XYZ file of C-alpha atoms in Angstrom:
304
model
C -35.001 -34.173 -117.109
C -33.880 -30.516 -117.746
C -37.489 -29.218 -116.373
C -36.979 -30.886 -112.926
C -33.557 -29.648 -112.476
C -34.617 -25.927 -113.439
C -37.425 -26.214 -110.825
C -35.173 -27.379 -108.127
C -32.796 -24.582 -108.753
C -35.648 -22.051 -108.717
C -36.758 -23.431 -105.314
C -33.304 -23.271 -103.882
C -32.869 -19.607 -105.141
C -36.121 -18.487 -103.710
C -35.206 -20.016 -100.331
C -31.714 -18.211 -100.283
C -33.507 -14.773 -101.050
C -36.165 -15.401 -98.335
C -33.238 -15.865 -95.731
C -31.344 -12.874 -96.980
C -34.301 -10.559 -96.805
C -35.161 -11.870 -93.306
C -31.636 -10.963 -92.222
C -31.669 -7.544 -93.791
C -35.052 -6.645 -91.995
C -34.672 -3.858 -89.317
C -34.609 -5.337 -86.072
C -36.435 -3.743 -82.957
C -33.865 -3.371 -80.216
C -34.667 -5.050 -77.047
C -34.909 -2.554 -74.120
C -33.640 -4.017 -70.961
C -36.068 -3.848 -68.080
C -34.930 -1.329 -65.629
C -36.237 -3.375 -62.665
C -33.907 -6.149 -63.582
C -31.031 -4.146 -64.759
C -27.947 -4.799 -62.547
C -27.224 -2.102 -60.019
C -24.088 -1.424 -58.058
C -24.501 -0.271 -54.274
C -21.359 1.254 -53.281
C -20.738 1.297 -49.535
C -17.882 3.428 -48.146
C -16.024 3.027 -44.984
C -14.343 5.709 -43.166
C -11.057 3.782 -42.113
C -9.605 0.504 -41.815
C -11.540 -1.375 -38.954
C -14.823 -0.209 -40.302
C -13.856 -1.652 -43.743
C -13.051 -4.951 -42.149
C -16.258 -5.286 -40.453
C -18.255 -4.131 -43.619
C -16.541 -6.517 -45.973
C -17.618 -9.542 -43.837
C -21.164 -8.134 -43.410
C -21.467 -7.543 -47.262
C -19.407 -10.724 -48.501
C -20.670 -12.039 -51.613
C -23.849 -9.904 -51.776
C -24.639 -9.292 -55.456
C -24.122 -5.817 -56.735
C -22.528 -4.416 -53.563
C -19.115 -2.941 -53.622
C -17.216 -1.847 -50.363
C -14.545 0.852 -50.515
C -12.490 2.422 -48.026
C -12.142 6.132 -48.405
C -8.746 6.412 -46.565
C -5.479 4.460 -47.138
C -5.235 1.217 -44.832
C -2.054 2.726 -43.554
C -3.760 5.709 -42.159
C -4.366 4.531 -38.684
C -6.711 6.213 -36.332
C -8.152 9.429 -37.722
C -6.622 11.786 -35.280
C -6.284 15.192 -37.244
C -6.850 13.538 -40.439
C -7.156 15.791 -43.550
C -9.414 14.458 -46.270
C -7.738 14.499 -49.736
C -9.429 14.943 -52.972
C -9.345 11.259 -53.852
C -11.189 10.650 -50.543
C -13.876 13.031 -51.333
C -14.333 11.599 -54.791
C -14.762 8.113 -53.422
C -17.356 9.373 -50.937
C -19.225 11.286 -53.338
C -19.667 7.969 -55.425
C -21.202 5.985 -52.456
C -24.650 5.593 -51.401
C -23.846 4.278 -47.840
C -21.121 5.432 -45.467
C -20.303 3.388 -42.589
C -18.584 5.367 -39.601
C -17.147 4.352 -36.376
C -18.842 7.209 -34.566
C -18.241 8.211 -31.083
C -16.495 11.272 -32.388
C -14.009 9.460 -34.536
C -15.022 11.147 -37.790
C -16.305 14.561 -36.467
C -14.054 16.339 -38.924
C -16.271 14.848 -41.742
C -19.392 16.227 -40.467
C -19.318 19.381 -42.877
C -18.586 17.235 -45.856
C -21.240 14.591 -45.053
C -23.712 17.512 -44.694
C -23.250 18.454 -48.339
C -24.284 14.914 -49.403
C -27.925 14.850 -48.421
C -28.627 11.453 -50.184
C -25.725 9.634 -48.481
C -27.037 7.240 -45.821
C -24.827 6.954 -42.624
C -24.445 3.839 -40.638
C -23.019 4.554 -37.148
C -21.262 1.313 -35.974
C -20.933 2.476 -32.313
C -24.745 2.867 -31.738
C -25.797 2.004 -28.264
C -22.159 1.160 -27.156
C -21.534 2.683 -23.720
C -18.584 5.145 -24.089
C -15.613 5.902 -21.911
C -15.260 9.674 -21.108
C -11.967 11.166 -21.806
C -9.753 12.981 -19.057
C -10.551 16.807 -18.542
C -11.793 18.399 -21.706
C -11.232 15.279 -23.955
C -14.306 14.016 -25.413
C -15.504 10.329 -25.362
C -12.806 7.641 -26.367
C -13.738 6.563 -29.792
C -11.426 3.456 -29.894
C -14.536 0.878 -29.394
C -13.574 -1.599 -31.840
C -10.356 -2.559 -29.889
C -12.562 -4.342 -27.543
C -13.598 -7.447 -29.075
C -17.169 -7.457 -27.383
C -17.623 -3.911 -28.800
C -16.391 -4.975 -32.286
C -19.198 -7.775 -32.051
C -21.717 -5.128 -31.287
C -20.298 -2.878 -34.219
C -20.754 -5.758 -36.673
C -24.275 -6.355 -35.506
C -25.003 -2.577 -35.884
C -23.706 -2.511 -39.369
C -25.657 -5.672 -40.348
C -28.892 -4.472 -39.224
C -28.486 -0.907 -40.596
C -27.443 -2.343 -44.100
C -30.453 -4.869 -44.087
C -32.688 -1.815 -43.380
C -31.222 0.330 -46.164
C -30.830 -2.489 -48.764
C -33.813 -4.823 -47.749
C -33.496 -6.667 -51.176
C -30.412 -8.357 -49.746
C -31.439 -8.430 -46.068
C -31.221 -12.159 -45.792
C -27.746 -12.263 -46.886
C -26.506 -9.487 -44.701
C -28.058 -11.258 -41.663
C -26.400 -14.473 -42.652
C -23.002 -12.924 -43.009
C -23.431 -10.971 -39.806
C -24.160 -14.216 -37.817
C -21.283 -16.144 -39.337
C -18.771 -13.329 -38.858
C -20.168 -12.833 -35.174
C -19.740 -16.320 -34.485
C -16.055 -16.319 -35.451
C -15.532 -13.304 -33.352
C -17.409 -14.713 -30.333
C -15.364 -17.982 -30.598
C -12.137 -15.928 -30.336
C -13.416 -13.921 -27.459
C -14.221 -16.881 -25.396
C -10.571 -18.211 -26.137
C -9.254 -14.770 -25.205
C -10.933 -14.687 -21.810
C -9.922 -18.286 -21.090
C -6.295 -17.336 -21.766
C -6.131 -13.801 -20.273
C -8.671 -13.828 -17.291
C -6.179 -15.811 -15.141
C -3.096 -13.453 -15.914
C -0.956 -13.067 -12.879
C -0.405 -9.254 -13.593
C -3.054 -6.827 -14.326
C -1.203 -3.402 -14.383
C -0.087 -2.099 -17.817
C 1.317 1.081 -19.536
C 0.221 1.609 -23.112
C 1.463 3.932 -25.839
C -1.464 5.956 -26.433
C -5.245 6.090 -25.561
C -6.340 3.177 -27.849
C -6.734 0.478 -25.191
C -9.327 1.507 -22.453
C -12.057 -0.462 -23.921
C -9.850 -3.492 -24.293
C -8.401 -3.034 -20.941
C -12.074 -2.726 -19.383
C -13.200 -5.915 -21.003
C -10.182 -8.134 -19.685
C -9.896 -6.371 -16.478
C -6.643 -4.748 -16.928
C -5.342 -1.480 -15.366
C -3.886 1.008 -17.455
C -1.384 2.823 -14.977
C -0.147 5.332 -17.266
C -0.250 6.314 -21.084
C 3.088 7.136 -22.514
C 1.599 9.479 -25.254
C -1.989 10.848 -24.958
C -1.839 11.417 -28.800
C 0.027 9.315 -31.245
C 3.135 11.171 -32.498
C 3.096 13.754 -29.542
C 6.389 13.084 -27.689
C 6.125 13.256 -23.826
C 7.970 15.972 -22.074
C 10.998 15.363 -19.975
C 8.715 15.759 -16.849
C 6.189 13.252 -18.296
C 8.863 10.743 -18.992
C 10.368 11.057 -15.480
C 6.927 10.534 -13.913
C 6.272 7.498 -15.928
C 9.758 6.094 -15.213
C 9.033 6.663 -11.518
C 5.488 4.968 -11.824
C 7.019 2.010 -13.264
C 9.721 1.648 -10.652
C 7.141 2.053 -7.719
C 4.580 -0.431 -9.414
C 7.302 -2.862 -10.630
C 5.755 -2.964 -13.867
C 7.708 -5.172 -16.459
C 5.755 -4.691 -19.668
C 5.283 -1.523 -21.859
C 3.027 -1.976 -24.786
C 3.792 0.015 -27.874
C 1.886 -0.028 -31.153
C 3.116 -1.062 -34.716
C 1.659 2.014 -36.298
C 3.852 4.562 -34.459
C 7.495 4.964 -33.386
C 8.224 3.535 -29.882
C 11.194 5.988 -29.034
C 9.669 7.076 -25.821
C 8.737 3.420 -24.846
C 12.289 2.290 -25.520
C 13.762 5.189 -23.428
C 11.521 4.147 -20.430
C 12.434 0.623 -21.084
C 16.207 1.423 -20.845
C 15.743 3.352 -17.511
C 13.501 0.750 -15.701
C 14.339 -2.716 -17.110
C 10.858 -3.068 -18.242
C 10.454 -4.928 -21.812
C 8.687 -3.385 -24.602
C 5.853 -5.382 -26.459
C 3.868 -4.747 -29.507
C 0.019 -4.424 -28.864
C -1.897 -3.729 -32.021
C -5.125 -1.551 -31.884
C -6.268 -3.115 -35.419
C -6.181 0.300 -37.222
C -3.926 -0.790 -40.208
C -3.265 -4.114 -41.821
C -4.102 -6.680 -44.297
C -7.265 -5.939 -46.294
C -8.396 -9.563 -46.017
C -11.673 -10.357 -44.048
C -9.968 -12.371 -41.325
C -7.459 -9.580 -40.499
C -9.171 -8.444 -37.305
C -9.276 -12.006 -36.024
C -5.617 -12.497 -36.767
C -4.830 -9.153 -34.969
C -6.737 -9.973 -31.939
C -5.224 -13.546 -31.731
C -1.815 -12.081 -31.877
C -2.620 -9.573 -29.045
C -3.784 -12.432 -26.974
C -0.540 -14.295 -27.348
C 1.358 -11.113 -26.607
C -0.355 -10.494 -23.454
C -0.143 -14.192 -22.262
C 3.699 -13.695 -22.399
C 3.758 -10.303 -20.923
C 1.367 -10.861 -18.069
C 2.510 -13.857 -16.934
């Protein structure tokens, strides 16, 4: 009986030694296939409305990250000065989405130093409104919901061309978001096209495209540039215009102090309403839709 037991023990020892030696062998490391390795495509946007459009077009696209180079509270890029963090964010991106129409002209020198950066011009093909005198084209094209739809289409087409691997998803996202925008556009026209009053006074030059879409007449602009207080003579002229035109509504913007508008309202009896050009707000993808819906309700009250 002793011999079989010894034989069994020897067999077990050999098996254990074999397993141990196998575990100790040097394993050849697996080299990941570069073609399948995960890659991150960083898309930078110049300011808030471009970010909202881009996150809708690039929604759930694998390996794609959308970042905004300016703070969401920046507003329009009038006289904006790039900060070191802005430049760092831009330098790490492969694609840069801009509004165009002259809004980001101050970035031209920086962008020229990044030859590999691909530029997506959201305003491509959109007819621009000329500024007064020596002013350039008005860049606030996104404030018109029809122009916003065209910008989203432009972004979708250009991203699909630059990142063909995900073209189908960019196209699907573009279609889905455009459908939402178009549904709201129809509702806005249904509610605003029959408004009793058409003459409005706005805070600064953000609303010409919006006014053109809804057949509104901008009688006067309180501040041509945000933050530039009108002179006493300009205030007097605006007050006189309101009295002569019997305008009952002034439209200030939530991004800027409405001191001048409130002064005019006291002198004329007009009411100050808030009309949002969608240059700041929530970073949620539906933010532009909510802003335009709120503008529609404000105008319904003010113009009727």
